[in-house]
Amino acid sequence: MLEIRPGEVAGADLIVVPVYDDRVFAAGEAYVPDRDASSRILDAHEFTGAHGQTLFLQTPDGPTPEVLLIGLGDEVDAESLRRAAGRVTQTVRGYTTVATTLHQVDIEGAVGAVVLGTVLGAYSFDEYKSDPKRSKFASLVLAGGDDLEGQIAEAEAVASGVVLARDLVNRPAADKPPAAIADIASGLSRRVDVTVYDEDAIREAGFGGLMAVNAGADRPARMVVMRYTPDGATRTVAFVGKGIVFDSGGLSIKPVSGMETMKTDMAGAAAVMGAVKAIADLGLLVNVIGITPLTENLISGSAQRPGDVMRAYNGKTIEVLNTDAEGRLVLADGLALATEYEPDLIVDIATLTGACKVALGPLIGGLFASDDDAADTVIAAAMAAGEKMWRMPLESEYASLIESDIADMKNIGGRWGGAITAGLILAEFVDDTPWVHLDVAGPARADKAEHYITKGGTGFGVRTLIEVARSLA
Ligand code: BES
Ligand code: ZN
Ligand code: ZN
């Protein structure tokens, strides 16, 4: 585990010093002795202080043997600081104790940004490596500043939530049966009460969408309800996360390449778990209900067939014409269940449609909302968190696309606007509760490491959900 603490520079192997564009030092200029010699080296390496630029300097006369300059560019906000810290972390893998003045950059929340960028940038998933290439980086010393401990601990709680989500997503599907995920949810925090519906309880309750998707799988489904209800909280937010531990498409089977990364299809559930844990650790004064329908979407003699009809928890029926559009079926139950807690706001998060990934690419989540207030709440939270979301329309004229000949609706809407028709189906299960749907099919996973994002599961959405809770607290 990476240790982060305030302390003295002396004794560190390296100090990281931030530099704005045009080589204006942001904080810690004094740690770069012999400025003439250094400036010749900066010239030679064309180091300007552009965002993300790095340069090592040997400083035998300084308090540390080496200095690492990190460029911040000309405009610094919390997100660019997180990214700079993440970039540093991926650069200092050979150093054990690293000091820095990055957190002294003069913006609101600098300490938290540096801690978050550092912890997330240092993340790796080594469980299955016999001989992992471990980073030596073990300890970050924040040089200068008073009473940093509280801010460090807060950012560490947020980072732990993201790390939990990344771990859950990166774990192979074979090793994350729904029952195992439910067990992890049960042990999240002593401040969180957890109810797990097993297969019998699922049948009894009538979670027909979850049962329909689970029909082709040997490992039974679980519906998990996590409740964090601190004394004195007056408002309630419900989070619902898609938890398909593997999506083969079912009988409407996916092509080979489309299936490769489908262990990621429980990233919504993972985000909800990470957020609930972090919110409880932070002790935010708001009631949070986290709901995760968990199953895999597989194929067998008992699998659901195209043309079958399922009845969701709220009694509405869906004709399943494509078994690969399974997320909306399990979310139908999860959303209908969420309304029973009478929350002020429901936010669901799901790797729901390839269409959304096509529309917005791998870095941006699609945001659909029942009303402008709900949208504004979540957009503001996403901005504060540094997660990119773009509002998409729930166009009511497209409702005709999901009309079924024999049931209340069908589960696909045709070739065009697939992210929207998916959202319109979900809307049938939230009644009048203010609601936001986040389609994270793109950003839930990254093809390459960059700043504090590591390859694989990203934990996208955890920080937005935490900020939503914070804004209601
Ligand atoms: N899990 C997929 C969506 C997905 C695709 C997530 C790519 C991440 C990357 C979802 O269950 C799915 O297969 N959706 C179908 C819906 C279609 C059949 C209406 C899709 O997007 O193709
Ligand atoms: Zn699918
Ligand atoms: Zn899916």
Coordinates of C-alpha atoms and ligand atoms in Angstrom, one line a residue:
M1 CA 0.0 0.0 0.0
L2 CA 1.2 3.5 -0.9
E3 CA 1.8 5.7 2.1
I4 CA 1.0 9.4 1.8
R5 CA 2.0 11.8 4.7
P6 CA 3.1 15.3 5.4
G7 CA 6.8 15.5 6.3
E8 CA 10.3 16.6 5.7
V9 CA 12.1 16.6 2.3
A10 CA 15.4 15.5 3.7
G11 CA 15.8 11.7 3.4
A12 CA 13.6 11.4 0.3
D13 CA 15.1 9.9 -2.9
L14 CA 13.6 12.5 -5.1
I15 CA 11.5 15.7 -4.9
V16 CA 8.9 16.5 -7.5
V17 CA 8.6 20.2 -8.2
P18 CA 5.8 21.7 -10.4
V19 CA 6.5 24.2 -13.1
Y20 CA 4.0 26.3 -15.1
D21 CA 4.5 27.2 -18.7
D22 CA 7.4 29.4 -19.5
R23 CA 9.3 27.7 -16.7
V24 CA 7.6 29.6 -13.9
F25 CA 8.1 27.5 -10.7
A26 CA 4.8 26.9 -9.0
A27 CA 6.1 25.8 -5.6
G28 CA 9.5 24.6 -4.3
E29 CA 11.9 26.5 -6.5
A30 CA 14.3 26.4 -3.6
Y31 CA 14.8 22.7 -4.1
V32 CA 16.5 23.3 -7.4
P33 CA 20.0 24.5 -6.5
D34 CA 22.4 25.9 -9.1
R35 CA 19.7 27.5 -11.3
D36 CA 22.2 28.4 -14.0
A37 CA 23.3 24.9 -14.6
S38 CA 19.7 23.7 -14.4
S39 CA 18.5 26.2 -16.8
R40 CA 21.1 25.0 -19.4
I41 CA 19.7 21.4 -18.9
L42 CA 16.2 22.7 -19.3
D43 CA 17.2 24.4 -22.6
A44 CA 18.9 21.3 -23.8
H45 CA 15.8 19.2 -23.1
E46 CA 13.4 21.8 -24.4
F47 CA 11.6 21.7 -21.1
T48 CA 9.0 24.5 -21.0
G49 CA 6.6 23.5 -18.3
A50 CA 3.9 22.3 -20.8
H51 CA 1.4 20.1 -19.1
G52 CA 2.6 16.6 -18.5
Q53 CA 6.3 17.3 -19.4
T54 CA 8.8 15.7 -17.0
L55 CA 12.5 16.2 -16.5
F56 CA 14.9 14.6 -14.0
L57 CA 17.7 16.8 -12.7
Q58 CA 20.7 15.5 -10.7
T59 CA 21.1 17.8 -7.6
P60 CA 24.0 16.6 -5.5
D61 CA 24.0 19.8 -3.5
G62 CA 20.2 19.7 -2.8
P63 CA 18.3 18.1 0.0
T64 CA 17.5 15.2 -2.3
P65 CA 19.8 13.5 -4.8
E66 CA 17.4 14.2 -7.6
V67 CA 14.6 16.6 -8.6
L68 CA 11.8 15.7 -11.0
L69 CA 10.2 18.7 -12.7
I70 CA 6.6 18.3 -13.7
G71 CA 5.0 20.7 -16.2
L72 CA 1.6 22.1 -15.3
G73 CA 0.9 24.2 -18.4
D74 CA -0.6 27.6 -18.1
E75 CA -4.0 26.9 -16.5
V76 CA -4.3 24.7 -13.5
D77 CA -7.4 23.2 -12.0
A78 CA -8.1 20.2 -9.8
E79 CA -8.3 17.8 -12.8
S80 CA -5.0 19.0 -14.3
L81 CA -3.4 18.6 -11.0
R82 CA -4.7 15.0 -10.6
R83 CA -3.4 14.3 -14.0
A84 CA 0.0 15.7 -13.3
A85 CA 0.2 13.7 -10.1
G86 CA -0.9 10.6 -12.0
R87 CA 1.8 11.2 -14.6
V88 CA 4.4 11.6 -11.9
T89 CA 3.4 8.4 -10.3
Q90 CA 3.9 6.5 -13.5
T91 CA 7.3 8.1 -13.8
V92 CA 8.8 7.5 -10.4
R93 CA 8.4 3.7 -10.2
G94 CA 12.1 3.3 -9.5
Y95 CA 12.1 5.6 -6.4
T96 CA 11.0 4.5 -2.9
T97 CA 10.4 7.7 -1.1
V98 CA 9.3 10.7 -3.1
A99 CA 8.8 14.2 -1.7
T100 CA 6.7 16.8 -3.5
T101 CA 5.4 20.4 -3.4
L102 CA 2.7 19.7 -6.0
H103 CA 0.0 20.0 -3.3
Q104 CA 1.1 23.6 -2.6
V105 CA -0.2 24.8 -6.0
D106 CA -2.6 27.6 -5.3
I107 CA -6.0 26.1 -6.1
E108 CA -8.9 24.8 -4.1
G109 CA -8.6 21.1 -3.2
A110 CA -4.9 20.8 -4.3
V111 CA -4.0 18.3 -1.6
G112 CA -6.9 16.0 -2.4
A113 CA -6.1 16.2 -6.2
V114 CA -2.5 15.2 -5.6
V115 CA -3.4 12.3 -3.3
L116 CA -6.1 11.0 -5.7
G117 CA -4.0 11.3 -8.8
T118 CA -1.1 9.6 -7.0
V119 CA -3.1 6.6 -5.6
L120 CA -5.0 6.0 -8.8
G121 CA -1.9 6.4 -11.1
A122 CA -0.1 3.9 -8.9
Y123 CA -2.8 1.3 -9.3
S124 CA -2.0 -2.1 -10.8
F125 CA -3.9 -5.4 -10.9
D126 CA -1.3 -8.1 -10.1
E127 CA -3.4 -10.8 -8.6
Y128 CA -2.8 -13.2 -11.5
K129 CA 0.9 -12.4 -12.2
S130 CA 3.4 -14.9 -10.9
D131 CA 6.2 -12.3 -11.1
P132 CA 4.6 -8.9 -11.1
K133 CA 6.8 -5.9 -12.1
R134 CA 6.3 -4.0 -8.9
S135 CA 6.8 -0.3 -8.6
K136 CA 9.3 0.6 -5.8
F137 CA 7.3 3.7 -5.1
A138 CA 6.1 3.2 -1.5
S139 CA 5.8 6.6 0.1
L140 CA 4.8 10.1 -0.9
V141 CA 5.9 13.0 1.4
L142 CA 3.9 16.2 1.1
A143 CA 6.5 18.9 1.9
G144 CA 5.2 21.9 3.8
G145 CA 1.6 22.7 4.9
D146 CA -0.3 22.3 8.1
D147 CA -3.1 20.0 9.1
L148 CA -3.0 18.0 5.9
E149 CA -4.0 14.7 7.5
G150 CA -7.7 15.2 7.2
Q151 CA -7.6 16.1 3.5
I152 CA -5.3 13.2 2.8
A153 CA -7.6 10.8 4.5
E154 CA -10.6 12.1 2.7
A155 CA -9.0 11.7 -0.7
E156 CA -7.7 8.3 0.2
A157 CA -11.3 7.2 1.0
V158 CA -12.4 8.3 -2.4
A159 CA -9.5 6.6 -4.1
S160 CA -10.2 3.4 -2.2
G161 CA -13.7 3.4 -3.7
V162 CA -12.3 3.7 -7.2
V163 CA -9.7 1.0 -6.5
L164 CA -12.4 -1.4 -5.3
A165 CA -14.3 -0.8 -8.5
R166 CA -11.3 -1.3 -10.7
D167 CA -10.4 -4.5 -8.9
L168 CA -13.9 -5.9 -9.3
V169 CA -14.0 -5.1 -13.0
N170 CA -10.5 -6.4 -13.7
R171 CA -11.2 -9.7 -12.0
P172 CA -11.9 -12.5 -14.5
A173 CA -15.6 -13.5 -14.8
A174 CA -14.9 -17.0 -13.8
D175 CA -13.8 -15.7 -10.4
K176 CA -16.6 -13.3 -9.8
P177 CA -19.8 -15.3 -9.5
P178 CA -22.8 -13.1 -8.4
A179 CA -22.7 -14.8 -5.0
A180 CA -19.0 -13.8 -4.5
I181 CA -19.8 -10.1 -5.4
A182 CA -22.7 -10.2 -3.0
D183 CA -20.4 -11.4 -0.3
I184 CA -18.0 -8.5 -1.0
A185 CA -20.9 -6.1 -0.8
S186 CA -21.9 -7.6 2.6
G187 CA -18.5 -6.9 4.0
L188 CA -18.1 -3.4 2.6
S189 CA -18.4 -1.5 5.9
R190 CA -19.9 -1.9 9.3
R191 CA -21.8 1.3 8.6
V192 CA -23.6 -0.3 5.7
D193 CA -26.6 -2.7 6.1
V194 CA -26.8 -5.2 3.3
T195 CA -29.6 -7.5 2.2
V196 CA -28.9 -10.2 -0.4
Y197 CA -31.7 -11.8 -2.3
D198 CA -30.7 -15.3 -3.3
E199 CA -32.3 -17.3 -6.1
D200 CA -35.4 -18.2 -3.9
A201 CA -35.8 -14.7 -2.7
I202 CA -35.4 -13.4 -6.2
R203 CA -38.3 -15.6 -7.4
E204 CA -40.4 -14.8 -4.5
A205 CA -39.9 -11.0 -4.9
G206 CA -40.6 -11.3 -8.6
F207 CA -37.4 -9.9 -10.1
G208 CA -38.4 -11.3 -13.5
G209 CA -35.8 -9.4 -15.5
L210 CA -33.0 -10.8 -13.4
M211 CA -34.4 -14.3 -13.6
A212 CA -34.8 -14.1 -17.4
V213 CA -31.2 -13.1 -17.9
N214 CA -30.0 -15.7 -15.4
A215 CA -32.0 -18.5 -17.0
G216 CA -29.1 -19.6 -19.2
A217 CA -26.5 -19.5 -16.4
D218 CA -25.5 -22.2 -13.9
R219 CA -24.4 -19.8 -11.3
P220 CA -27.4 -18.2 -9.5
A221 CA -28.2 -14.5 -9.6
R222 CA -28.2 -12.2 -6.6
M223 CA -30.0 -8.9 -6.0
V224 CA -28.0 -6.8 -3.5
V225 CA -29.4 -3.8 -1.5
M226 CA -26.8 -1.8 0.5
R227 CA -28.2 0.8 2.9
Y228 CA -26.2 3.5 4.5
T229 CA -28.5 5.5 6.8
P230 CA -26.6 7.8 9.1
D231 CA -28.4 9.4 12.1
G232 CA -29.7 12.8 11.2
A233 CA -29.7 12.4 7.4
T234 CA -32.8 13.8 5.8
R235 CA -32.3 13.2 2.1
T236 CA -32.0 9.9 0.2
V237 CA -30.3 9.0 -3.0
A238 CA -30.5 5.6 -4.6
F239 CA -27.8 4.2 -6.9
V240 CA -28.6 1.3 -9.2
G241 CA -25.7 -0.5 -11.0
K242 CA -25.8 -3.0 -13.9
G243 CA -24.1 -6.1 -12.7
I244 CA -23.6 -8.5 -15.6
V245 CA -20.5 -10.4 -14.5
F246 CA -20.1 -11.6 -18.1
D247 CA -22.1 -10.8 -21.2
S248 CA -21.9 -13.4 -23.9
G249 CA -25.0 -11.9 -25.5
G250 CA -27.0 -15.0 -24.7
L251 CA -28.6 -16.8 -27.7
S252 CA -28.3 -13.5 -29.6
I253 CA -24.6 -14.3 -29.2
K254 CA -21.9 -11.6 -29.5
P255 CA -19.0 -12.0 -32.1
V256 CA -15.6 -13.1 -30.7
S257 CA -14.1 -9.7 -30.5
G258 CA -17.2 -8.2 -28.9
M259 CA -17.0 -10.7 -26.0
E260 CA -13.4 -10.2 -25.1
T261 CA -13.9 -7.5 -22.6
M262 CA -17.4 -8.4 -21.4
K263 CA -16.2 -9.1 -17.8
T264 CA -16.5 -5.3 -17.7
D265 CA -20.2 -5.5 -17.9
M266 CA -20.6 -5.2 -14.2
A267 CA -18.7 -1.9 -14.0
G268 CA -22.0 -0.1 -13.0
A269 CA -22.4 -2.4 -10.0
A270 CA -18.7 -2.0 -9.2
A271 CA -19.1 1.8 -9.3
V272 CA -22.1 1.6 -6.9
M273 CA -20.2 -0.6 -4.5
G274 CA -17.1 1.7 -4.6
A275 CA -19.2 4.8 -4.1
V276 CA -21.2 3.3 -1.2
K277 CA -18.1 2.2 0.6
A278 CA -16.4 5.6 0.2
I279 CA -19.5 7.6 1.2
A280 CA -19.8 5.5 4.4
D281 CA -16.0 5.9 5.1
L282 CA -16.4 9.7 4.6
G283 CA -19.4 9.7 6.9
L284 CA -21.5 11.9 4.6
L285 CA -24.8 12.9 6.1
V286 CA -27.2 11.5 3.5
N287 CA -29.1 8.2 3.1
V288 CA -27.7 6.1 0.3
I289 CA -29.4 3.0 -1.1
G290 CA -27.1 1.0 -3.4
I291 CA -28.8 -1.7 -5.6
T292 CA -27.0 -4.1 -7.8
P293 CA -28.7 -6.9 -9.8
L294 CA -26.0 -9.4 -10.4
T295 CA -26.0 -12.3 -13.0
E296 CA -24.1 -13.4 -16.1
N297 CA -25.7 -13.6 -19.5
L298 CA -24.9 -17.0 -20.8
I299 CA -26.2 -19.8 -23.1
S300 CA -27.7 -23.2 -22.3
G301 CA -30.8 -25.3 -22.8
S302 CA -32.6 -23.2 -20.3
A303 CA -31.6 -19.8 -21.7
Q304 CA -34.2 -17.2 -22.6
R305 CA -35.1 -17.1 -26.3
P306 CA -35.7 -14.2 -28.6
G307 CA -39.4 -13.7 -28.5
D308 CA -39.9 -14.6 -24.8
V309 CA -41.7 -12.2 -22.5
M310 CA -40.6 -11.4 -19.0
R311 CA -42.5 -9.6 -16.2
A312 CA -40.4 -7.1 -14.2
Y313 CA -40.8 -6.3 -10.5
N314 CA -43.3 -3.5 -11.1
G315 CA -45.5 -5.8 -13.1
K316 CA -44.6 -4.4 -16.6
T317 CA -43.8 -6.9 -19.3
I318 CA -41.0 -6.8 -21.9
E319 CA -40.8 -8.8 -25.0
V320 CA -37.1 -9.9 -25.4
L321 CA -36.3 -9.8 -29.1
N322 CA -32.5 -9.6 -28.6
T323 CA -31.0 -11.4 -25.5
D324 CA -27.9 -9.2 -25.8
A325 CA -30.0 -6.2 -24.7
E326 CA -30.0 -7.7 -21.2
G327 CA -28.8 -4.8 -19.0
R328 CA -32.2 -3.0 -19.3
L329 CA -33.9 -6.2 -18.2
V330 CA -32.0 -6.4 -14.9
L331 CA -32.1 -2.7 -14.4
A332 CA -35.9 -2.7 -14.8
D333 CA -36.1 -4.7 -11.5
G334 CA -33.3 -2.7 -9.8
L335 CA -35.0 0.7 -10.7
A336 CA -38.4 -0.5 -9.7
L337 CA -37.0 -1.7 -6.4
A338 CA -35.2 1.6 -5.9
T339 CA -38.5 3.6 -6.1
E340 CA -39.8 1.8 -3.0
Y341 CA -37.2 3.6 -0.9
E342 CA -38.8 6.9 -2.0
P343 CA -35.5 8.5 -2.8
D344 CA -35.1 12.2 -3.7
L345 CA -33.1 11.0 -6.7
I346 CA -32.2 7.8 -8.4
V347 CA -29.0 7.5 -10.4
D348 CA -28.3 4.3 -12.4
I349 CA -25.0 3.5 -13.9
A350 CA -24.5 0.9 -16.6
T351 CA -22.3 -0.3 -19.5
L352 CA -25.6 -0.3 -21.4
T353 CA -25.1 0.2 -25.1
G354 CA -22.4 0.0 -27.8
A355 CA -24.4 2.9 -29.4
C356 CA -23.4 5.2 -26.6
K357 CA -19.7 4.3 -27.0
V358 CA -20.0 5.0 -30.7
A359 CA -21.7 8.4 -30.0
L360 CA -19.3 9.7 -27.3
G361 CA -16.2 7.6 -27.6
P362 CA -14.1 6.0 -24.8
L363 CA -13.7 9.0 -22.5
I364 CA -17.3 10.4 -22.1
G365 CA -20.3 8.9 -20.4
G366 CA -23.8 9.5 -21.7
L367 CA -26.2 11.2 -19.2
F368 CA -30.0 11.0 -19.5
A369 CA -32.3 12.6 -17.1
S370 CA -36.0 12.8 -16.2
D371 CA -35.8 16.5 -15.6
D372 CA -33.4 19.5 -15.7
D373 CA -32.8 19.7 -12.0
A374 CA -31.8 16.1 -11.7
A375 CA -29.5 16.5 -14.7
D376 CA -27.9 19.6 -13.3
T377 CA -27.2 17.9 -10.0
V378 CA -25.3 15.0 -11.6
I379 CA -23.6 17.2 -14.2
A380 CA -22.3 19.4 -11.5
A381 CA -21.1 16.4 -9.5
A382 CA -19.3 14.9 -12.6
M383 CA -17.6 18.3 -13.2
A384 CA -16.4 18.4 -9.6
A385 CA -15.2 14.9 -9.9
G386 CA -13.3 15.4 -13.2
E387 CA -15.4 12.7 -15.0
K388 CA -16.7 13.7 -18.4
M389 CA -20.4 13.3 -19.0
W390 CA -22.6 14.6 -21.8
R391 CA -26.3 15.0 -21.6
M392 CA -28.3 13.1 -24.2
P393 CA -32.0 13.4 -24.9
L394 CA -34.8 11.0 -23.7
E395 CA -36.8 11.8 -26.9
S396 CA -40.4 10.9 -26.3
E397 CA -41.2 10.7 -30.0
Y398 CA -38.9 7.6 -30.1
A399 CA -41.2 5.8 -27.7
S400 CA -43.0 4.3 -30.6
L401 CA -39.8 2.4 -31.5
I402 CA -40.1 0.2 -28.4
E403 CA -43.8 -0.7 -28.8
S404 CA -44.4 -4.4 -28.7
D405 CA -47.1 -6.4 -30.5
I406 CA -47.7 -8.6 -27.5
A407 CA -46.2 -7.0 -24.4
D408 CA -45.9 -3.6 -22.7
M409 CA -42.7 -2.9 -24.6
K410 CA -39.9 -4.7 -26.5
N411 CA -36.3 -4.6 -25.4
I412 CA -34.8 -3.2 -28.6
G413 CA -35.6 -0.1 -30.6
G414 CA -34.0 -0.8 -34.0
R415 CA -30.9 0.4 -35.7
W416 CA -30.7 4.1 -34.7
G417 CA -30.5 6.0 -31.5
G418 CA -29.8 2.8 -29.5
A419 CA -28.6 4.6 -26.4
I420 CA -31.8 6.7 -26.3
T421 CA -34.2 3.8 -26.8
A422 CA -32.4 1.9 -24.0
G423 CA -32.9 5.0 -21.8
L424 CA -36.6 5.1 -22.7
I425 CA -37.1 1.5 -21.6
L426 CA -35.4 2.3 -18.2
A427 CA -37.7 5.3 -17.8
E428 CA -40.7 2.9 -17.6
F429 CA -39.4 1.7 -14.2
V430 CA -38.8 4.8 -12.2
D431 CA -42.4 6.2 -11.8
D432 CA -42.2 9.9 -11.0
T433 CA -38.9 9.7 -9.1
P434 CA -36.3 12.2 -10.3
W435 CA -33.8 10.0 -12.1
V436 CA -30.5 10.1 -14.0
H437 CA -29.2 7.3 -16.2
L438 CA -25.5 7.1 -16.9
D439 CA -24.4 5.0 -19.8
V440 CA -20.7 4.3 -19.3
A441 CA -20.1 1.7 -22.0
G442 CA -17.2 3.8 -23.3
P443 CA -15.3 5.1 -20.2
A444 CA -15.7 2.0 -17.9
R445 CA -12.6 0.6 -19.4
A446 CA -9.4 2.1 -20.9
D447 CA -7.3 0.6 -23.7
K448 CA -4.2 2.3 -22.5
A449 CA -2.8 4.0 -19.4
E450 CA -2.7 7.8 -19.3
H451 CA -2.1 10.1 -16.3
Y452 CA -4.1 8.5 -13.4
I453 CA -6.1 6.2 -15.6
T454 CA -4.7 2.7 -15.8
K455 CA -5.3 0.1 -18.5
G456 CA -8.4 -2.0 -17.9
G457 CA -11.2 -1.1 -15.5
T458 CA -11.2 2.7 -14.7
G459 CA -13.7 2.9 -11.9
F460 CA -15.5 5.6 -13.9
G461 CA -18.5 7.0 -12.1
V462 CA -17.4 6.2 -8.6
R463 CA -16.3 9.8 -8.0
T464 CA -19.4 11.3 -9.6
L465 CA -21.7 9.2 -7.4
I466 CA -19.7 10.3 -4.3
E467 CA -20.1 13.9 -5.4
V468 CA -23.8 13.5 -6.0
A469 CA -24.1 12.2 -2.4
R470 CA -22.0 15.1 -1.1
S471 CA -24.2 17.6 -2.9
L472 CA -27.3 16.1 -1.2
A473 CA -25.7 15.9 2.2
Ligands
BES1 N1 -22.9 -4.8 -22.5 C1 -23.4 -4.4 -23.8 C2 -23.0 -3.0 -24.2 C3 -21.6 -2.7 -24.4 C4 -21.0 -2.8 -25.6 C5 -20.8 -2.3 -23.4 C6 -19.7 -2.5 -25.9 C7 -19.4 -2.0 -23.6 C8 -18.9 -2.1 -24.8 C9 -24.9 -4.5 -23.8 O1 -25.5 -5.5 -23.1 C10 -25.3 -4.8 -25.3 O2 -24.8 -5.8 -25.8 N2 -26.1 -4.0 -25.9 C11 -26.4 -4.1 -27.2 C12 -27.9 -3.7 -27.4 C13 -28.5 -4.0 -28.7 C14 -28.6 -5.5 -28.8 C15 -29.8 -3.3 -28.8 C16 -25.5 -3.3 -28.1 O3 -25.1 -2.2 -27.6 O4 -25.2 -3.7 -29.2
ZN2 ZN -25.6 -7.4 -24.0
ZN3 ZN -24.4 -6.0 -21.3

